[in-house]
Amino acid sequence: MDFVRAVKFPFDDDDWIVKTVIGTLLSFIPLFSAGYQVNVARNVMRDREYPLPGSDDIGPVLTDGILATIAAILYTLPILPFVCVLMVMSGIFGESDVGGAMMAC
């Protein structure tokens, strides 16, 4: 992997200012943020000359964001019972040292 290109690839694009502003604004909406990251990663893997998605790629960015969010939820489902047990135990032992020790684990 070329680390220099990985750091400076956004600045190679002629419209990098507009695309960076679009990416920044989309990062405030979680679905768009995940989709933008997926879209950039996909464009880098495909070795596109300008991997930053532009304003005409909003539809695919939203679709990728929804799919990435669903995947993240599915990957966190196996640990959910463990977290629920910790939360219940923390509620039971609330102010005691046992509750603090359980939450530290």
Coordinates of C-alpha atoms in Angstrom, one line a residue:
M1 CA 0.0 0.0 0.0
D2 CA 1.3 3.4 -0.9
F3 CA 0.9 5.5 2.3
V4 CA 1.7 8.8 0.6
R5 CA -1.0 8.3 -1.9
A6 CA -3.4 7.3 0.8
V7 CA -2.9 10.6 2.6
K8 CA -2.9 12.9 -0.4
F9 CA -5.4 11.3 -2.8
P10 CA -8.2 13.7 -1.8
F11 CA -6.1 16.7 -3.0
D12 CA -5.4 15.2 -6.4
D13 CA -9.0 15.8 -7.6
D14 CA -9.7 19.1 -9.2
D15 CA -13.0 19.4 -7.3
W16 CA -11.6 18.3 -4.0
I17 CA -12.9 21.3 -2.1
V18 CA -16.5 20.8 -3.2
K19 CA -16.3 17.0 -2.6
T20 CA -14.7 17.5 0.9
V21 CA -17.5 19.9 1.8
I22 CA -20.1 17.4 0.7
G23 CA -18.4 14.7 2.6
T24 CA -18.2 16.8 5.7
L25 CA -21.9 17.8 5.5
L26 CA -22.9 14.2 4.9
S27 CA -20.9 13.1 7.9
F28 CA -23.5 14.7 10.2
I29 CA -26.1 12.2 9.0
P30 CA -25.1 8.7 10.2
L31 CA -26.4 6.7 7.2
F32 CA -24.7 9.1 4.7
S33 CA -21.5 9.0 6.8
A34 CA -21.2 5.2 6.6
G35 CA -22.1 5.2 2.9
Y36 CA -19.6 7.9 2.1
Q37 CA -16.8 5.9 3.8
V38 CA -17.9 2.7 1.9
N39 CA -18.0 4.5 -1.4
V40 CA -14.5 6.0 -0.9
A41 CA -13.1 2.6 0.1
R42 CA -14.8 0.9 -2.9
N43 CA -13.4 3.6 -5.3
V44 CA -9.9 3.2 -3.9
M45 CA -10.1 -0.6 -4.2
R46 CA -11.2 -0.2 -7.9
D47 CA -8.2 2.1 -8.4
R48 CA -10.3 5.1 -9.6
E49 CA -8.3 8.2 -10.4
Y50 CA -10.5 10.4 -8.3
P51 CA -12.0 8.2 -5.5
L52 CA -14.0 10.9 -3.7
P53 CA -17.7 10.7 -4.5
G54 CA -19.3 13.8 -5.9
S55 CA -22.8 15.3 -5.6
D56 CA -24.1 13.1 -8.3
D57 CA -23.4 10.0 -6.2
I58 CA -25.8 10.8 -3.3
G59 CA -28.1 7.8 -4.2
P60 CA -25.4 5.1 -4.0
V61 CA -23.9 6.8 -0.9
L62 CA -27.3 6.5 0.9
T63 CA -27.8 2.9 -0.3
D64 CA -24.3 1.9 0.9
G65 CA -24.9 3.7 4.2
I66 CA -28.1 1.8 4.9
L67 CA -26.4 -1.5 4.0
A68 CA -23.4 -0.7 6.1
T69 CA -25.6 0.2 9.1
I70 CA -27.6 -3.0 8.8
A71 CA -24.3 -5.0 8.6
A72 CA -23.0 -3.2 11.7
I73 CA -26.2 -4.0 13.6
L74 CA -26.0 -7.7 12.6
Y75 CA -22.4 -7.9 13.7
T76 CA -23.3 -6.5 17.1
L77 CA -26.2 -8.8 17.8
P78 CA -24.1 -11.7 19.2
I79 CA -22.7 -9.5 22.0
L80 CA -26.1 -7.9 22.9
P81 CA -27.1 -10.5 25.5
F82 CA -23.8 -10.0 27.3
V83 CA -24.3 -6.2 27.4
C84 CA -27.9 -6.7 28.6
V85 CA -26.6 -8.9 31.5
L86 CA -24.0 -6.3 32.4
M87 CA -26.6 -3.5 32.4
V88 CA -29.0 -5.5 34.6
M89 CA -26.2 -6.4 37.0
S90 CA -25.0 -2.8 37.1
G91 CA -28.6 -1.7 37.9
I92 CA -28.8 -4.2 40.7
F93 CA -25.5 -3.3 42.3
G94 CA -25.8 0.4 41.3
E95 CA -23.8 2.4 43.8
S96 CA -21.7 -0.4 45.2
D97 CA -18.2 -1.3 44.3
V98 CA -19.4 -4.5 42.6
G99 CA -21.4 -2.5 40.0
G100 CA -18.3 -0.3 39.2
A101 CA -16.1 -3.4 38.9
M102 CA -18.6 -5.1 36.5
M103 CA -18.7 -2.1 34.3
A104 CA -14.9 -1.9 34.2
C105 CA -14.7 -5.4 32.8

